[in-house]
XYZ file of C-alpha atoms in Angstrom:
349
model
C -44.781 -11.474 -0.708
C -46.399 -11.932 -4.080
C -48.115 -14.819 -5.377
C -49.425 -15.696 -8.518
C -47.622 -12.536 -10.633
C -47.426 -12.171 -14.278
C -44.470 -11.526 -16.096
C -45.134 -7.846 -16.504
C -45.836 -7.454 -12.623
C -42.032 -8.633 -11.709
C -40.277 -6.185 -14.186
C -42.372 -3.723 -11.918
C -41.348 -5.175 -8.809
C -37.663 -5.231 -10.374
C -38.065 -1.250 -11.574
C -39.696 -0.269 -7.674
C -36.341 -1.779 -6.249
C -34.334 -0.020 -8.671
C -35.899 3.057 -8.385
C -35.486 3.017 -4.414
C -31.734 2.934 -5.056
C -31.219 -1.167 -4.272
C -28.767 -3.222 -6.482
C -31.316 -6.138 -7.772
C -30.672 -9.491 -8.446
C -33.639 -11.588 -9.930
C -33.175 -15.429 -10.373
C -35.842 -17.319 -12.650
C -35.911 -20.275 -14.871
C -38.758 -19.941 -17.075
C -39.587 -18.068 -19.969
C -41.694 -15.920 -17.982
C -39.104 -14.219 -16.049
C -37.152 -13.270 -19.014
C -38.063 -9.587 -18.686
C -37.669 -9.077 -15.122
C -34.251 -11.027 -15.225
C -33.385 -8.566 -18.007
C -34.521 -5.628 -16.190
C -32.555 -6.393 -13.128
C -29.030 -5.255 -12.494
C -27.793 -8.798 -12.080
C -29.911 -12.017 -13.980
C -29.160 -15.092 -12.586
C -30.735 -18.101 -14.163
C -30.843 -21.633 -13.351
C -28.217 -23.716 -15.243
C -30.342 -27.444 -14.299
C -33.785 -26.676 -14.957
C -33.468 -22.768 -16.562
C -34.689 -22.859 -20.172
C -32.593 -21.244 -22.694
C -34.217 -18.015 -23.009
C -33.888 -17.180 -19.253
C -30.191 -18.263 -19.937
C -29.957 -15.739 -22.580
C -31.262 -13.105 -20.648
C -29.269 -13.383 -17.649
C -25.915 -11.861 -16.887
C -25.107 -15.503 -14.428
C -26.007 -18.933 -15.118
C -26.217 -21.108 -11.570
C -24.658 -24.449 -13.154
C -25.845 -26.168 -9.642
C -29.044 -24.215 -9.314
C -28.004 -24.034 -5.870
C -28.776 -20.464 -4.240
C -25.868 -20.404 -2.020
C -23.475 -20.158 -4.771
C -24.954 -16.548 -5.097
C -23.544 -15.858 -1.956
C -20.105 -17.270 -1.919
C -19.819 -15.327 -5.998
C -20.271 -11.979 -3.768
C -18.302 -13.008 -1.281
C -15.626 -13.574 -3.961
C -16.459 -10.734 -5.768
C -15.914 -8.456 -2.637
C -12.414 -10.284 -2.007
C -11.045 -9.466 -5.279
C -12.273 -6.183 -5.449
C -10.538 -5.371 -1.886
C -7.448 -7.197 -3.110
C -7.465 -4.999 -6.256
C -7.218 -1.753 -4.014
C -5.321 -3.210 -1.442
C -2.784 -3.723 -4.475
C -3.132 0.221 -5.644
C -2.694 1.131 -2.274
C 0.356 -0.735 -1.660
C 2.197 0.649 -4.817
C 0.750 4.298 -5.117
C 1.874 4.859 -1.076
C 5.157 3.105 -2.207
C 5.772 5.237 -5.105
C 4.692 8.378 -3.328
C 7.159 8.010 -0.606
C 9.755 7.568 -3.203
C 8.681 10.660 -5.288
C 8.622 12.548 -2.084
C 11.900 11.683 -0.761
C 13.699 12.696 -4.000
C 11.548 16.153 -3.433
C 12.774 16.486 0.368
C 16.161 16.146 -0.543
C 16.365 18.957 -3.328
C 14.186 21.084 -1.145
C 16.914 20.723 2.114
C 19.505 20.799 -0.146
C 21.288 17.658 0.972
C 22.984 14.943 -1.004
C 20.858 12.821 -3.112
C 19.962 9.810 -0.917
C 19.534 7.538 -3.608
C 21.146 6.479 -7.427
C 18.967 5.649 -10.198
C 19.691 2.054 -10.145
C 19.006 1.787 -6.526
C 15.820 3.140 -7.312
C 15.184 0.727 -9.930
C 15.989 -2.155 -8.000
C 13.750 -1.178 -5.812
C 10.724 -0.917 -8.303
C 11.404 -3.385 -10.440
C 12.749 -6.387 -7.835
C 12.110 -5.614 -4.383
C 8.541 -3.976 -4.234
C 7.596 -7.132 -7.208
C 6.800 -10.088 -4.892
C 4.976 -8.369 -2.149
C 2.588 -6.523 -4.434
C 1.813 -9.682 -6.424
C 1.216 -11.901 -3.337
C -1.516 -9.074 -1.911
C -3.437 -10.932 -4.711
C -3.895 -13.730 -2.588
C -5.610 -12.468 0.581
C -8.156 -14.023 2.320
C -11.916 -12.003 2.812
C -12.035 -10.111 5.360
C -13.264 -11.910 8.532
C -16.704 -9.329 8.227
C -16.620 -9.298 4.294
C -20.198 -10.613 4.414
C -20.859 -8.084 7.279
C -20.486 -5.042 5.505
C -23.639 -3.410 3.142
C -23.215 -3.044 -0.034
C -20.972 -0.531 -1.776
C -22.482 2.487 -3.411
C -22.024 1.850 -6.936
C -21.364 5.344 -7.658
C -18.297 5.127 -5.606
C -14.990 5.616 -7.086
C -11.990 3.186 -6.699
C -10.043 6.601 -5.040
C -12.472 8.351 -2.863
C -11.095 11.297 -0.813
C -10.181 9.384 2.269
C -8.148 6.916 0.052
C -6.028 9.680 -1.411
C -5.684 11.361 2.166
C -4.575 7.835 3.326
C -2.078 7.271 0.295
C -0.680 10.750 1.109
C -0.131 10.467 5.006
C 1.504 7.072 4.344
C 3.701 8.208 1.464
C 4.523 11.080 3.106
C 5.728 9.323 6.057
C 7.965 6.931 3.676
C 9.834 9.887 2.298
C 10.388 11.742 5.794
C 11.808 8.240 6.948
C 14.076 7.825 4.123
C 15.551 11.284 4.256
C 15.517 11.690 7.994
C 17.669 8.713 8.287
C 20.299 10.173 5.989
C 20.677 13.108 7.950
C 20.260 11.488 11.032
C 23.737 9.671 9.948
C 25.387 12.443 9.079
C 24.461 14.682 12.263
C 23.812 12.187 15.474
C 24.502 8.435 14.400
C 27.353 6.936 16.065
C 27.120 3.419 14.810
C 30.884 2.370 15.413
C 32.157 2.622 12.246
C 34.179 5.966 12.631
C 32.534 8.254 10.589
C 32.566 12.208 11.493
C 29.560 13.416 12.820
C 28.567 17.406 11.125
C 26.158 20.267 11.563
C 23.219 20.576 9.963
C 24.793 23.912 8.126
C 27.545 21.589 6.462
C 25.157 19.356 5.377
C 22.596 21.282 3.914
C 25.674 23.766 2.523
C 27.633 20.927 0.988
C 27.949 22.528 -2.204
C 30.086 25.212 -1.181
C 32.535 22.653 1.050
C 35.430 23.550 -1.810
C 35.440 27.492 -0.078
C 35.921 25.348 4.000
C 39.517 25.035 5.107
C 40.576 22.142 6.144
C 40.676 23.239 10.023
C 37.394 23.764 10.196
C 36.251 20.625 7.975
C 38.319 17.492 8.083
C 36.207 14.213 8.197
C 37.991 10.953 9.258
C 38.490 8.226 7.182
C 36.423 5.024 7.857
C 35.421 1.981 5.856
C 38.652 2.344 3.727
C 37.716 5.786 2.421
C 40.169 8.817 2.684
C 39.260 11.985 2.852
C 42.791 14.029 3.754
C 43.139 14.846 0.240
C 39.347 16.116 -0.839
C 37.578 16.408 2.330
C 34.623 17.271 0.256
C 34.291 13.688 -1.073
C 32.629 13.094 2.045
C 29.315 14.021 0.817
C 29.914 12.050 -2.608
C 32.108 8.936 -2.086
C 31.435 9.129 1.655
C 27.787 9.088 1.472
C 27.599 5.471 0.951
C 26.451 4.451 4.279
C 23.908 6.977 4.798
C 22.673 6.131 1.144
C 22.872 2.100 2.420
C 20.654 3.185 5.753
C 17.896 5.346 3.204
C 17.758 2.330 0.672
C 17.177 -0.327 3.518
C 14.541 1.897 5.198
C 12.727 2.058 1.653
C 12.838 -1.508 1.238
C 12.244 -2.586 4.895
C 8.999 0.114 5.427
C 7.748 -0.859 2.350
C 7.618 -4.509 3.088
C 6.082 -3.155 6.425
C 3.522 -1.394 4.565
C 2.309 -4.707 2.277
C 1.718 -6.256 6.052
C -0.481 -2.803 6.373
C -2.334 -3.926 3.159
C -3.849 -7.478 4.434
C -6.998 -5.668 5.337
C -8.153 -2.444 4.141
C -9.765 -1.284 7.414
C -9.565 -4.014 10.338
C -6.408 -3.940 12.600
C -3.118 -5.907 11.674
C -3.179 -7.272 15.130
C -6.923 -8.698 14.683
C -6.092 -10.244 11.042
C -2.758 -11.314 11.772
C 0.586 -11.269 9.696
C -0.070 -15.287 9.216
C -3.305 -14.641 7.319
C -1.706 -14.469 3.831
C 1.394 -17.052 4.005
C 2.224 -15.834 0.352
C 3.047 -12.854 1.423
C 5.310 -13.703 4.439
C 7.212 -15.491 1.415
C 7.193 -12.694 -0.653
C 8.644 -10.422 2.222
C 11.051 -12.504 2.967
C 11.953 -12.879 -0.635
C 12.377 -9.602 -0.998
C 14.290 -9.044 1.996
C 16.511 -11.584 1.363
C 17.132 -10.025 -2.347
C 18.537 -6.534 -0.270
C 20.877 -8.773 1.858
C 22.313 -10.209 -1.180
C 23.253 -6.668 -2.723
C 24.226 -5.593 0.622
C 26.523 -8.621 1.925
C 27.950 -9.803 -1.677
C 30.877 -7.417 -2.091
C 30.667 -7.233 -6.501
C 26.518 -6.569 -6.314
C 27.658 -3.828 -3.257
C 29.607 -2.149 -5.543
C 27.243 -2.454 -8.385
C 24.822 -0.751 -6.192
C 26.914 1.655 -4.542
C 26.415 0.694 -1.129
C 27.904 -0.588 2.229
C 27.087 -3.584 4.543
C 25.334 -3.057 7.680
C 26.058 -3.581 11.360
C 23.790 -4.626 13.867
C 23.552 -1.317 15.112
C 22.304 0.300 11.721
C 19.991 -2.415 11.488
C 18.335 -1.208 14.598
C 18.821 2.219 13.639
C 16.649 1.143 10.142
C 14.038 -1.029 12.001
C 13.207 1.977 14.029
C 12.677 4.547 11.460
C 10.762 2.091 9.579
C 8.079 0.354 11.986
C 6.320 3.617 12.615
C 4.126 2.987 9.344
C 2.561 0.185 10.969
C 1.414 2.588 13.984
C 0.536 5.324 11.371
C -2.002 3.118 9.598
C -3.281 1.097 12.298
C -4.472 4.865 13.595
C -5.376 5.439 10.112
C -7.635 2.450 10.118
C -9.290 3.604 13.117
C -10.626 6.843 11.219
C -11.186 4.689 8.197
C -13.745 2.407 10.098
C -15.294 5.381 11.646
C -15.654 7.304 8.328
C -17.573 3.955 6.824
C -19.424 3.644 9.573
C -20.605 7.436 8.801
C -21.000 6.955 5.260
C -22.955 3.648 5.678
C -25.472 5.287 8.297
C -26.018 8.212 6.087
C -26.713 6.109 3.467
C -29.382 4.396 4.755
C -30.857 7.440 6.401
C -31.019 8.620 2.494
C -32.814 5.352 1.461
C -35.600 5.534 3.928
C -36.380 9.102 3.083
C -37.004 8.141 -0.353
């Protein structure tokens, strides 16, 4: 505690704290506080009792002269930064998944799972409401218990990129996986013909196959007796529908993951952000509209799904919750280790 200090002393105190690696906030109201207010990282002047000189030298003015307002401002700033990261995390991980699904399809040599109009629908309509609603996430319960961020930390650090990549990779695997599963194993009651992996991955050479070796049965009003190879083009409508539905549902679940960066969804709860629940519900309703209204299904090249197929979609989508919960455990451990290392470095200084 320092008493009867001169303006130069206040400025020196701010400089010493800054040299030790602290982010310094200085409050003041008089003319003699102006040098230190200017020297600090954040100068805070009193709005009622403060002089014009102090206000001019400051970065922030307390309109009510209440120091508790500073705490509220810090809490709000941390919440805004966290929501910005949630928005970026959701969109980047989802877009990585879309890119990887196309890459996996090309790498495996199977028919394309998505059409351009389907991807545009997902990006422009289905993704929009949840991404916007993430901006209304309330602060985490431990928001003010966390130590300050290192000012040199980047928005996309190494661990964040790893998380994006892992979630995005699973999105790609799930969307392609259910497409392959429908052709090879799924007995959903629609009467489609199960084929082998060789036939699916070598579908381009189908014209050279004999009808004795490859003769898919008709299903869903589609007949392949005249052109069996159309089973991989026209006949993929149900497989494409499952892939699109997995992509939509998995991104909705991924939006719920983004409610908190490191806190478990079981701890924070899905009711923490009611706007996000409304957005997810709206996106799912829009997806059902294009599924079950015939003219929309024709435009988007998809097919209505039965209960068994919805269960498959959920089974392929839900693991994204489990994967992100595991990543959050590692994230909390990583943050603790980083904070301990930062405190150790400050003690050395």
